[in-house]
């Protein structure tokens, strides 16, 4: 490469670095004050992005100097900062709903087998607890499967229709009994 062809590229690079310094100066100068006003998650993002910016600039500077940056300590720092990005992203996600549940039947069998040689009092307490748990489970399943209540007018009309139909059926049944007699 000829020096004359590289000079314009170096001048552009120098100008870009000057612009970058001007852009980063307000951020780095007021970083403690700015971060103290932010919520914890945003503060972590700001600090991580700042560290990543500085480390990537060092990486670029090493590459421009012809140093093997892939085997340099800067690369390990960049990887560490990327791990922080992953942790922040994980913290932003809502917690997953628990899907595991206790198999009460299996637990009952295990406890009964284990308590087989123990006192009757202990067995009785276990049976009471099991009955309680079954009742709670039944109550929860009933509450979860309830249908919405009908409004008052449609419920009373339904009763009248059922009552009227049964009265007419009952009346015709009584007439049939009298005829047979």
mmCIF file of C-alpha atoms in Angstrom:
data_model
loop_
_atom_site.group_PDB
_atom_site.id
_atom_site.type_symbol
_atom_site.label_atom_id
_atom_site.label_comp_id
_atom_site.label_asym_id
_atom_site.label_seq_id
_atom_site.Cartn_x
_atom_site.Cartn_y
_atom_site.Cartn_z
ATOM 1 C CA UNK A 1 0.000 0.000 0.000
ATOM 2 C CA UNK A 2 1.119 3.462 -0.779
ATOM 3 C CA UNK A 3 1.176 6.083 1.973
ATOM 4 C CA UNK A 4 -0.586 8.585 -0.271
ATOM 5 C CA UNK A 5 -3.636 6.310 -0.618
ATOM 6 C CA UNK A 6 -3.877 5.708 3.128
ATOM 7 C CA UNK A 7 -3.707 9.377 4.169
ATOM 8 C CA UNK A 8 -7.352 10.227 3.253
ATOM 9 C CA UNK A 9 -8.577 7.147 5.142
ATOM 10 C CA UNK A 10 -6.540 8.109 8.207
ATOM 11 C CA UNK A 11 -7.891 11.662 8.091
ATOM 12 C CA UNK A 12 -11.466 10.337 7.927
ATOM 13 C CA UNK A 13 -10.718 7.992 10.833
ATOM 14 C CA UNK A 14 -9.254 10.860 12.862
ATOM 15 C CA UNK A 15 -12.355 12.976 12.197
ATOM 16 C CA UNK A 16 -14.647 10.115 13.147
ATOM 17 C CA UNK A 17 -12.752 9.524 16.391
ATOM 18 C CA UNK A 18 -13.005 13.230 17.233
ATOM 19 C CA UNK A 19 -16.780 13.104 16.646
ATOM 20 C CA UNK A 20 -16.997 10.000 18.801
ATOM 21 C CA UNK A 21 -15.075 11.664 21.621
ATOM 22 C CA UNK A 22 -17.421 14.652 21.452
ATOM 23 C CA UNK A 23 -20.446 12.351 21.525
ATOM 24 C CA UNK A 24 -19.179 10.268 24.437
ATOM 25 C CA UNK A 25 -17.911 13.175 26.544
ATOM 26 C CA UNK A 26 -21.323 14.250 27.947
ATOM 27 C CA UNK A 27 -22.214 10.654 28.667
ATOM 28 C CA UNK A 28 -18.997 9.785 30.440
ATOM 29 C CA UNK A 29 -18.702 13.129 32.242
ATOM 30 C CA UNK A 30 -22.140 12.991 33.874
ATOM 31 C CA UNK A 31 -22.402 9.222 34.151
ATOM 32 C CA UNK A 32 -22.611 8.991 37.976
ATOM 33 C CA UNK A 33 -25.234 11.749 38.215
ATOM 34 C CA UNK A 34 -27.233 10.380 35.320
ATOM 35 C CA UNK A 35 -27.183 6.806 36.570
ATOM 36 C CA UNK A 36 -28.231 7.776 40.099
ATOM 37 C CA UNK A 37 -31.547 9.065 38.742
ATOM 38 C CA UNK A 38 -32.372 5.926 36.753
ATOM 39 C CA UNK A 39 -34.238 2.815 37.897
ATOM 40 C CA UNK A 40 -32.045 -0.173 38.665
ATOM 41 C CA UNK A 41 -32.596 -2.032 35.387
ATOM 42 C CA UNK A 42 -31.998 1.086 33.278
ATOM 43 C CA UNK A 43 -28.902 1.850 35.327
ATOM 44 C CA UNK A 44 -27.559 -1.636 34.579
ATOM 45 C CA UNK A 45 -28.272 -1.116 30.869
ATOM 46 C CA UNK A 46 -26.469 2.232 30.863
ATOM 47 C CA UNK A 47 -23.400 0.879 32.626
ATOM 48 C CA UNK A 48 -23.250 -2.192 30.409
ATOM 49 C CA UNK A 49 -23.616 -0.186 27.213
ATOM 50 C CA UNK A 50 -20.925 2.217 28.370
ATOM 51 C CA UNK A 51 -18.539 -0.627 29.142
ATOM 52 C CA UNK A 52 -19.323 -2.272 25.809
ATOM 53 C CA UNK A 53 -18.695 0.980 23.933
ATOM 54 C CA UNK A 54 -15.312 1.488 25.555
ATOM 55 C CA UNK A 55 -14.250 -2.146 25.114
ATOM 56 C CA UNK A 56 -15.299 -2.204 21.467
ATOM 57 C CA UNK A 57 -13.347 1.012 20.854
ATOM 58 C CA UNK A 58 -10.269 -0.605 22.388
ATOM 59 C CA UNK A 59 -10.850 -3.668 20.234
ATOM 60 C CA UNK A 60 -11.058 -1.484 17.117
ATOM 61 C CA UNK A 61 -7.916 0.435 18.091
ATOM 62 C CA UNK A 62 -6.004 -2.823 18.547
ATOM 63 C CA UNK A 63 -7.191 -4.071 15.182
ATOM 64 C CA UNK A 64 -6.064 -0.833 13.530
ATOM 65 C CA UNK A 65 -2.620 -1.253 15.072
ATOM 66 C CA UNK A 66 -2.376 -4.732 13.603
ATOM 67 C CA UNK A 67 -2.597 -6.571 16.936
ATOM 68 C CA UNK A 68 -4.399 -9.913 17.023
ATOM 69 C CA UNK A 69 -7.365 -8.653 19.061
ATOM 70 C CA UNK A 70 -9.100 -12.041 19.091
ATOM 71 C CA UNK A 71 -6.448 -13.370 21.494
ATOM 72 C CA UNK A 72 -6.132 -10.142 23.491
ATOM 73 C CA UNK A 73 -7.573 -9.499 26.983
ATOM 74 C CA UNK A 74 -10.035 -7.056 25.440
ATOM 75 C CA UNK A 75 -11.829 -9.980 23.833
ATOM 76 C CA UNK A 76 -12.431 -11.638 27.220
ATOM 77 C CA UNK A 77 -13.813 -8.347 28.529
ATOM 78 C CA UNK A 78 -16.138 -8.072 25.535
ATOM 79 C CA UNK A 79 -17.404 -11.597 26.217
ATOM 80 C CA UNK A 80 -17.970 -10.718 29.869
ATOM 81 C CA UNK A 81 -19.953 -7.613 28.916
ATOM 82 C CA UNK A 82 -22.040 -9.690 26.495
ATOM 83 C CA UNK A 83 -22.871 -12.003 29.399
ATOM 84 C CA UNK A 84 -24.147 -8.965 31.276
ATOM 85 C CA UNK A 85 -26.362 -8.149 28.291
ATOM 86 C CA UNK A 86 -27.830 -11.655 28.513
ATOM 87 C CA UNK A 87 -28.451 -11.267 32.259
ATOM 88 C CA UNK A 88 -30.203 -7.948 31.722
ATOM 89 C CA UNK A 89 -32.356 -9.428 28.980
ATOM 90 C CA UNK A 90 -33.280 -12.319 31.269
ATOM 91 C CA UNK A 91 -34.215 -9.849 34.018
ATOM 92 C CA UNK A 92 -36.504 -7.979 31.618
ATOM 93 C CA UNK A 93 -38.500 -11.092 30.741
ATOM 94 C CA UNK A 94 -41.468 -11.830 32.971
ATOM 95 C CA UNK A 95 -41.058 -14.861 35.197
ATOM 96 C CA UNK A 96 -42.437 -18.050 33.720
ATOM 97 C CA UNK A 97 -45.497 -19.609 35.285
ATOM 98 C CA UNK A 98 -44.832 -22.672 37.355
ATOM 99 C CA UNK A 99 -46.027 -25.797 35.621
ATOM 100 C CA UNK A 100 -44.957 -28.429 38.101
ATOM 101 C CA UNK A 101 -47.485 -29.862 40.485
ATOM 102 C CA UNK A 102 -47.432 -32.397 43.269
ATOM 103 C CA UNK A 103 -48.715 -35.852 42.474
ATOM 104 C CA UNK A 104 -50.769 -36.304 45.638
ATOM 105 C CA UNK A 105 -51.645 -39.915 44.913
ATOM 106 C CA UNK A 106 -48.007 -40.930 44.627
ATOM 107 C CA UNK A 107 -47.102 -38.928 47.723
ATOM 108 C CA UNK A 108 -49.928 -40.628 49.613
ATOM 109 C CA UNK A 109 -48.739 -44.090 48.610
ATOM 110 C CA UNK A 110 -45.184 -43.287 49.642
ATOM 111 C CA UNK A 111 -46.246 -41.861 52.997
ATOM 112 C CA UNK A 112 -48.613 -44.738 53.730
ATOM 113 C CA UNK A 113 -45.924 -47.268 52.914
ATOM 114 C CA UNK A 114 -43.403 -45.430 55.062
ATOM 115 C CA UNK A 115 -45.812 -44.994 57.967
ATOM 116 C CA UNK A 116 -47.025 -48.579 57.829
ATOM 117 C CA UNK A 117 -45.186 -49.564 60.992
ATOM 118 C CA UNK A 118 -45.819 -46.317 62.914
ATOM 119 C CA UNK A 119 -48.641 -45.512 65.287
ATOM 120 C CA UNK A 120 -52.326 -45.330 64.390
ATOM 121 C CA UNK A 121 -52.470 -41.722 65.575
ATOM 122 C CA UNK A 122 -50.043 -40.691 62.858
ATOM 123 C CA UNK A 123 -52.067 -42.557 60.227
ATOM 124 C CA UNK A 124 -55.246 -40.867 61.406
ATOM 125 C CA UNK A 125 -53.648 -37.416 61.097
ATOM 126 C CA UNK A 126 -52.466 -38.308 57.612
ATOM 127 C CA UNK A 127 -55.965 -39.405 56.591
ATOM 128 C CA UNK A 128 -57.412 -36.143 57.951
ATOM 129 C CA UNK A 129 -54.879 -34.087 55.996
ATOM 130 C CA UNK A 130 -55.594 -36.077 52.846
ATOM 131 C CA UNK A 131 -59.326 -35.536 53.269
ATOM 132 C CA UNK A 132 -58.676 -31.804 53.719
ATOM 133 C CA UNK A 133 -56.553 -31.650 50.587
ATOM 134 C CA UNK A 134 -59.151 -33.546 48.560
ATOM 135 C CA UNK A 135 -61.866 -31.180 49.771
ATOM 136 C CA UNK A 136 -59.753 -28.154 48.828
ATOM 137 C CA UNK A 137 -59.037 -29.615 45.401
ATOM 138 C CA UNK A 138 -62.735 -30.346 44.854
ATOM 139 C CA UNK A 139 -63.683 -26.835 45.947
ATOM 140 C CA UNK A 140 -61.088 -25.308 43.616
ATOM 141 C CA UNK A 141 -62.271 -27.394 40.682
ATOM 142 C CA UNK A 142 -65.893 -26.431 41.363
ATOM 143 C CA UNK A 143 -65.000 -22.744 41.617
ATOM 144 C CA UNK A 144 -62.985 -22.894 38.397
ATOM 145 C CA UNK A 145 -65.768 -24.609 36.464
ATOM 146 C CA UNK A 146 -68.717 -22.438 37.620
ATOM 147 C CA UNK A 147 -70.839 -20.977 34.878
ATOM 148 C CA UNK A 148 -71.801 -17.292 34.978
ATOM 149 C CA UNK A 149 -75.082 -16.703 36.818
ATOM 150 C CA UNK A 150 -78.209 -16.072 34.783
ATOM 151 C CA UNK A 151 -79.953 -12.765 35.187
ATOM 152 C CA UNK A 152 -83.046 -12.785 37.436
ATOM 153 C CA UNK A 153 -85.702 -12.512 34.693
ATOM 154 C CA UNK A 154 -84.468 -15.419 32.577
ATOM 155 C CA UNK A 155 -84.068 -17.639 35.658
ATOM 156 C CA UNK A 156 -87.655 -16.984 36.826
ATOM 157 C CA UNK A 157 -89.012 -17.605 33.307
ATOM 158 C CA UNK A 158 -87.182 -20.926 33.177
ATOM 159 C CA UNK A 159 -88.773 -21.961 36.498
ATOM 160 C CA UNK A 160 -92.236 -21.030 35.257
ATOM 161 C CA UNK A 161 -91.760 -23.022 32.074
ATOM 162 C CA UNK A 162 -90.562 -26.090 33.972
ATOM 163 C CA UNK A 163 -93.287 -25.733 36.567
ATOM 164 C CA UNK A 164 -95.983 -25.310 33.948
ATOM 165 C CA UNK A 165 -94.840 -28.307 31.955
ATOM 166 C CA UNK A 166 -94.707 -30.546 34.992
ATOM 167 C CA UNK A 167 -98.132 -29.380 36.156
ATOM 168 C CA UNK A 168 -99.674 -30.155 32.793
ATOM 169 C CA UNK A 169 -97.948 -33.535 32.682
ATOM 170 C CA UNK A 170 -99.031 -34.258 36.233
ATOM 171 C CA UNK A 171 -102.598 -33.267 35.428
ATOM 172 C CA UNK A 172 -102.784 -35.519 32.377
ATOM 173 C CA UNK A 173 -101.301 -38.402 34.375
ATOM 174 C CA UNK A 174 -103.995 -37.999 37.029
ATOM 175 C CA UNK A 175 -106.732 -38.006 34.355
ATOM 176 C CA UNK A 176 -105.297 -41.216 32.878
ATOM 177 C CA UNK A 177 -105.361 -42.869 36.335
ATOM 178 C CA UNK A 178 -109.019 -41.898 36.847
ATOM 179 C CA UNK A 179 -110.035 -43.323 33.455
ATOM 180 C CA UNK A 180 -108.335 -46.626 34.208
ATOM 181 C CA UNK A 181 -110.149 -46.900 37.511
#
